[in-house]
Amino acid sequence: MIACPHCEALAKHFTLISGNTFGARLWTDGKMIAPMLPEPPPFVQCHQCRHFYWLSDARKVGLIPVMTEGTTGFPDDWLNAPYVQEPSEDAYYQALSEQVAETLDEEKFLRVLALWKRNDSMRDLTGSGSVEMQPLSDQAKQNLETLVSLLDESHPDEGLLKAEVLRELGQFDEARQTLQRVSSDDYQAIVQVLLFLCDQGDTMVREIG
Ligand SMILES: [Zn+2]
């Protein structure tokens, strides 16, 4: 149970004592979805005042063991508190325009979260091949272009993400050039996947192996 740093409204989230990444699925944009390790959103929008905050900045009010129906012995406002809400894609852009991010790292992370949120609607979770490409809105495009300018290629993971963002923008030549500069051996398999997708002229987020 946490309290919004702006208005003290209560919200709850799951904390797993233990979990694992069994069955985890990794995507070209760097997002990993691990069904056995569900994690609360790191950045949330308050259900009451609609302001944004980092979950790590929220005051912890208390802990309720796994809630089941009929759980008693806790204050009503605890039991009735809604779960923390991840912002919508549009709300992420709003947060970015309000300059909620206080450091460069926070801004990069927020822009990645916005990218992931946009891509969530295009992840082919069932492998049906029928997921449709969403048009790139002006705000989404601006987010991706700013992210490209902020990512630091001296960190191989950021170089890889930069190439992916360029690919999603349809800037395949720039994406290829960026991939050629990713020298870390650990990433060569993913580099090959991204090069292949560039050759295909593919801008969709894709699952990696
Ligand atoms: Zn609030």
mmCIF file with all atom_site columns, N, CA, C and O in Angstrom, residues 180-203:
data_model
loop_
_atom_site.group_PDB
_atom_site.id
_atom_site.type_symbol
_atom_site.label_atom_id
_atom_site.label_alt_id
_atom_site.label_comp_id
_atom_site.label_asym_id
_atom_site.label_entity_id
_atom_site.label_seq_id
_atom_site.pdbx_PDB_ins_code
_atom_site.Cartn_x
_atom_site.Cartn_y
_atom_site.Cartn_z
_atom_site.occupancy
_atom_site.B_iso_or_equiv
_atom_site.pdbx_formal_charge
_atom_site.auth_seq_id
_atom_site.auth_comp_id
_atom_site.auth_asym_id
_atom_site.auth_atom_id
_atom_site.pdbx_PDB_model_num
ATOM 1  N N  . GLN A 1 180 ? 26.168 -1.526  -36.871 1.00 0.00 ? 180 GLN A N  1
ATOM 2  C CA . GLN A 1 180 ? 27.558 -1.882  -37.172 1.00 0.00 ? 180 GLN A CA 1
ATOM 3  C C  . GLN A 1 180 ? 28.519 -1.395  -36.090 1.00 0.00 ? 180 GLN A C  1
ATOM 4  O O  . GLN A 1 180 ? 29.633 -1.902  -35.972 1.00 0.00 ? 180 GLN A O  1
ATOM 5  N N  . ARG A 1 181 ? 28.067 -0.417  -35.312 1.00 0.00 ? 181 ARG A N  1
ATOM 6  C CA . ARG A 1 181 ? 28.931 0.106   -34.246 1.00 0.00 ? 181 ARG A CA 1
ATOM 7  C C  . ARG A 1 181 ? 28.715 -0.621  -32.916 1.00 0.00 ? 181 ARG A C  1
ATOM 8  O O  . ARG A 1 181 ? 29.418 -0.354  -31.945 1.00 0.00 ? 181 ARG A O  1
ATOM 9  N N  . VAL A 1 182 ? 27.732 -1.540  -32.870 1.00 0.00 ? 182 VAL A N  1
ATOM 10 C CA . VAL A 1 182 ? 27.527 -2.315  -31.632 1.00 0.00 ? 182 VAL A CA 1
ATOM 11 C C  . VAL A 1 182 ? 28.516 -3.471  -31.650 1.00 0.00 ? 182 VAL A C  1
ATOM 12 O O  . VAL A 1 182 ? 28.342 -4.442  -32.388 1.00 0.00 ? 182 VAL A O  1
ATOM 13 N N  . SER A 1 183 ? 29.590 -3.347  -30.871 1.00 0.00 ? 183 SER A N  1
ATOM 14 C CA . SER A 1 183 ? 30.682 -4.322  -30.996 1.00 0.00 ? 183 SER A CA 1
ATOM 15 C C  . SER A 1 183 ? 30.601 -5.436  -29.950 1.00 0.00 ? 183 SER A C  1
ATOM 16 O O  . SER A 1 183 ? 31.288 -6.441  -30.081 1.00 0.00 ? 183 SER A O  1
ATOM 17 N N  . SER A 1 184 ? 29.762 -5.251  -28.917 1.00 0.00 ? 184 SER A N  1
ATOM 18 C CA . SER A 1 184 ? 29.704 -6.257  -27.855 1.00 0.00 ? 184 SER A CA 1
ATOM 19 C C  . SER A 1 184 ? 29.282 -7.630  -28.405 1.00 0.00 ? 184 SER A C  1
ATOM 20 O O  . SER A 1 184 ? 28.290 -7.752  -29.109 1.00 0.00 ? 184 SER A O  1
ATOM 21 N N  . ASP A 1 185 ? 30.080 -8.652  -28.079 1.00 0.00 ? 185 ASP A N  1
ATOM 22 C CA . ASP A 1 185 ? 29.782 -10.019 -28.537 1.00 0.00 ? 185 ASP A CA 1
ATOM 23 C C  . ASP A 1 185 ? 28.423 -10.495 -28.031 1.00 0.00 ? 185 ASP A C  1
ATOM 24 O O  . ASP A 1 185 ? 27.737 -11.266 -28.706 1.00 0.00 ? 185 ASP A O  1
ATOM 25 N N  . ASP A 1 186 ? 28.049 -10.032 -26.841 1.00 0.00 ? 186 ASP A N  1
ATOM 26 C CA . ASP A 1 186 ? 26.806 -10.498 -26.224 1.00 0.00 ? 186 ASP A CA 1
ATOM 27 C C  . ASP A 1 186 ? 25.581 -10.166 -27.077 1.00 0.00 ? 186 ASP A C  1
ATOM 28 O O  . ASP A 1 186 ? 24.538 -10.795 -26.939 1.00 0.00 ? 186 ASP A O  1
ATOM 29 N N  . TYR A 1 187 ? 25.703 -9.138  -27.927 1.00 0.00 ? 187 TYR A N  1
ATOM 30 C CA . TYR A 1 187 ? 24.517 -8.641  -28.632 1.00 0.00 ? 187 TYR A CA 1
ATOM 31 C C  . TYR A 1 187 ? 24.465 -9.028  -30.104 1.00 0.00 ? 187 TYR A C  1
ATOM 32 O O  . TYR A 1 187 ? 23.546 -8.617  -30.816 1.00 0.00 ? 187 TYR A O  1
ATOM 33 N N  . GLN A 1 188 ? 25.464 -9.828  -30.562 1.00 0.00 ? 188 GLN A N  1
ATOM 34 C CA . GLN A 1 188 ? 25.544 -10.057 -32.006 1.00 0.00 ? 188 GLN A CA 1
ATOM 35 C C  . GLN A 1 188 ? 24.321 -10.812 -32.563 1.00 0.00 ? 188 GLN A C  1
ATOM 36 O O  . GLN A 1 188 ? 23.905 -10.582 -33.696 1.00 0.00 ? 188 GLN A O  1
ATOM 37 N N  . ALA A 1 189 ? 23.751 -11.696 -31.755 1.00 0.00 ? 189 ALA A N  1
ATOM 38 C CA . ALA A 1 189 ? 22.572 -12.432 -32.243 1.00 0.00 ? 189 ALA A CA 1
ATOM 39 C C  . ALA A 1 189 ? 21.408 -11.460 -32.478 1.00 0.00 ? 189 ALA A C  1
ATOM 40 O O  . ALA A 1 189 ? 20.703 -11.548 -33.496 1.00 0.00 ? 189 ALA A O  1
ATOM 41 N N  . ILE A 1 190 ? 21.228 -10.521 -31.545 1.00 0.00 ? 190 ILE A N  1
ATOM 42 C CA . ILE A 1 190 ? 20.137 -9.546  -31.694 1.00 0.00 ? 190 ILE A CA 1
ATOM 43 C C  . ILE A 1 190 ? 20.451 -8.580  -32.839 1.00 0.00 ? 190 ILE A C  1
ATOM 44 O O  . ILE A 1 190 ? 19.564 -8.188  -33.599 1.00 0.00 ? 190 ILE A O  1
ATOM 45 N N  . VAL A 1 191 ? 21.735 -8.219  -32.977 1.00 0.00 ? 191 VAL A N  1
ATOM 46 C CA . VAL A 1 191 ? 22.142 -7.348  -34.092 1.00 0.00 ? 191 VAL A CA 1
ATOM 47 C C  . VAL A 1 191 ? 21.725 -7.983  -35.416 1.00 0.00 ? 191 VAL A C  1
ATOM 48 O O  . VAL A 1 191 ? 21.174 -7.304  -36.291 1.00 0.00 ? 191 VAL A O  1
ATOM 49 N N  . GLN A 1 192 ? 21.940 -9.294  -35.541 1.00 0.00 ? 192 GLN A N  1
ATOM 50 C CA . GLN A 1 192 ? 21.587 -9.979  -36.791 1.00 0.00 ? 192 GLN A CA 1
ATOM 51 C C  . GLN A 1 192 ? 20.078 -9.948  -37.035 1.00 0.00 ? 192 GLN A C  1
ATOM 52 O O  . GLN A 1 192 ? 19.635 -9.766  -38.168 1.00 0.00 ? 192 GLN A O  1
ATOM 53 N N  . VAL A 1 193 ? 19.305 -10.124 -35.967 1.00 0.00 ? 193 VAL A N  1
ATOM 54 C CA . VAL A 1 193 ? 17.837 -10.060 -36.098 1.00 0.00 ? 193 VAL A CA 1
ATOM 55 C C  . VAL A 1 193 ? 17.416 -8.681  -36.596 1.00 0.00 ? 193 VAL A C  1
ATOM 56 O O  . VAL A 1 193 ? 16.602 -8.548  -37.523 1.00 0.00 ? 193 VAL A O  1
ATOM 57 N N  . LEU A 1 194 ? 17.984 -7.636  -35.993 1.00 0.00 ? 194 LEU A N  1
ATOM 58 C CA . LEU A 1 194 ? 17.589 -6.270  -36.358 1.00 0.00 ? 194 LEU A CA 1
ATOM 59 C C  . LEU A 1 194 ? 18.030 -5.943  -37.787 1.00 0.00 ? 194 LEU A C  1
ATOM 60 O O  . LEU A 1 194 ? 17.292 -5.272  -38.531 1.00 0.00 ? 194 LEU A O  1
ATOM 61 N N  . LEU A 1 195 ? 19.222 -6.429  -38.177 1.00 0.00 ? 195 LEU A N  1
ATOM 62 C CA . LEU A 1 195 ? 19.683 -6.206  -39.561 1.00 0.00 ? 195 LEU A CA 1
ATOM 63 C C  . LEU A 1 195 ? 18.719 -6.868  -40.543 1.00 0.00 ? 195 LEU A C  1
ATOM 64 O O  . LEU A 1 195 ? 18.365 -6.297  -41.580 1.00 0.00 ? 195 LEU A O  1
ATOM 65 N N  . PHE A 1 196 ? 18.292 -8.076  -40.200 1.00 0.00 ? 196 PHE A N  1
ATOM 66 C CA . PHE A 1 196 ? 17.353 -8.799  -41.048 1.00 0.00 ? 196 PHE A CA 1
ATOM 67 C C  . PHE A 1 196 ? 16.048 -8.018  -41.193 1.00 0.00 ? 196 PHE A C  1
ATOM 68 O O  . PHE A 1 196 ? 15.526 -7.841  -42.306 1.00 0.00 ? 196 PHE A O  1
ATOM 69 N N  . LEU A 1 197 ? 15.526 -7.504  -40.070 1.00 0.00 ? 197 LEU A N  1
ATOM 70 C CA . LEU A 1 197 ? 14.269 -6.745  -40.108 1.00 0.00 ? 197 LEU A CA 1
ATOM 71 C C  . LEU A 1 197 ? 14.433 -5.458  -40.924 1.00 0.00 ? 197 LEU A C  1
ATOM 72 O O  . LEU A 1 197 ? 13.518 -5.060  -41.660 1.00 0.00 ? 197 LEU A O  1
ATOM 73 N N  . CYS A 1 198 ? 15.614 -4.828  -40.821 1.00 0.00 ? 198 CYS A N  1
ATOM 74 C CA . CYS A 1 198 ? 15.885 -3.633  -41.641 1.00 0.00 ? 198 CYS A CA 1
ATOM 75 C C  . CYS A 1 198 ? 15.849 -4.001  -43.124 1.00 0.00 ? 198 CYS A C  1
ATOM 76 O O  . CYS A 1 198 ? 15.276 -3.273  -43.945 1.00 0.00 ? 198 CYS A O  1
ATOM 77 N N  . ASP A 1 199 ? 16.458 -5.142  -43.459 1.00 0.00 ? 199 ASP A N  1
ATOM 78 C CA . ASP A 1 199 ? 16.469 -5.571  -44.867 1.00 0.00 ? 199 ASP A CA 1
ATOM 79 C C  . ASP A 1 199 ? 15.053 -5.829  -45.374 1.00 0.00 ? 199 ASP A C  1
ATOM 80 O O  . ASP A 1 199 ? 14.762 -5.675  -46.558 1.00 0.00 ? 199 ASP A O  1
ATOM 81 N N  . GLN A 1 200 ? 14.171 -6.249  -44.450 1.00 0.00 ? 200 GLN A N  1
ATOM 82 C CA . GLN A 1 200 ? 12.784 -6.526  -44.820 1.00 0.00 ? 200 GLN A CA 1
ATOM 83 C C  . GLN A 1 200 ? 11.937 -5.250  -44.893 1.00 0.00 ? 200 GLN A C  1
ATOM 84 O O  . GLN A 1 200 ? 10.762 -5.308  -45.258 1.00 0.00 ? 200 GLN A O  1
ATOM 85 N N  . GLY A 1 201 ? 12.529 -4.129  -44.459 1.00 0.00 ? 201 GLY A N  1
ATOM 86 C CA . GLY A 1 201 ? 11.758 -2.881  -44.399 1.00 0.00 ? 201 GLY A CA 1
ATOM 87 C C  . GLY A 1 201 ? 10.669 -2.946  -43.352 1.00 0.00 ? 201 GLY A C  1
ATOM 88 O O  . GLY A 1 201 ? 9.596  -2.361  -43.499 1.00 0.00 ? 201 GLY A O  1
ATOM 89 N N  . ASP A 1 202 ? 10.937 -3.670  -42.250 1.00 0.00 ? 202 ASP A N  1
ATOM 90 C CA . ASP A 1 202 ? 9.954  -3.944  -41.206 1.00 0.00 ? 202 ASP A CA 1
ATOM 91 C C  . ASP A 1 202 ? 10.128 -2.943  -40.058 1.00 0.00 ? 202 ASP A C  1
ATOM 92 O O  . ASP A 1 202 ? 11.226 -2.808  -39.525 1.00 0.00 ? 202 ASP A O  1
ATOM 93 N N  . THR A 1 203 ? 9.049  -2.257  -39.684 1.00 0.00 ? 203 THR A N  1
ATOM 94 C CA . THR A 1 203 ? 9.135  -1.282  -38.580 1.00 0.00 ? 203 THR A CA 1
ATOM 95 C C  . THR A 1 203 ? 8.385  -1.738  -37.332 1.00 0.00 ? 203 THR A C  1
ATOM 96 O O  . THR A 1 203 ? 8.277  -0.984  -36.371 1.00 0.00 ? 203 THR A O  1
#
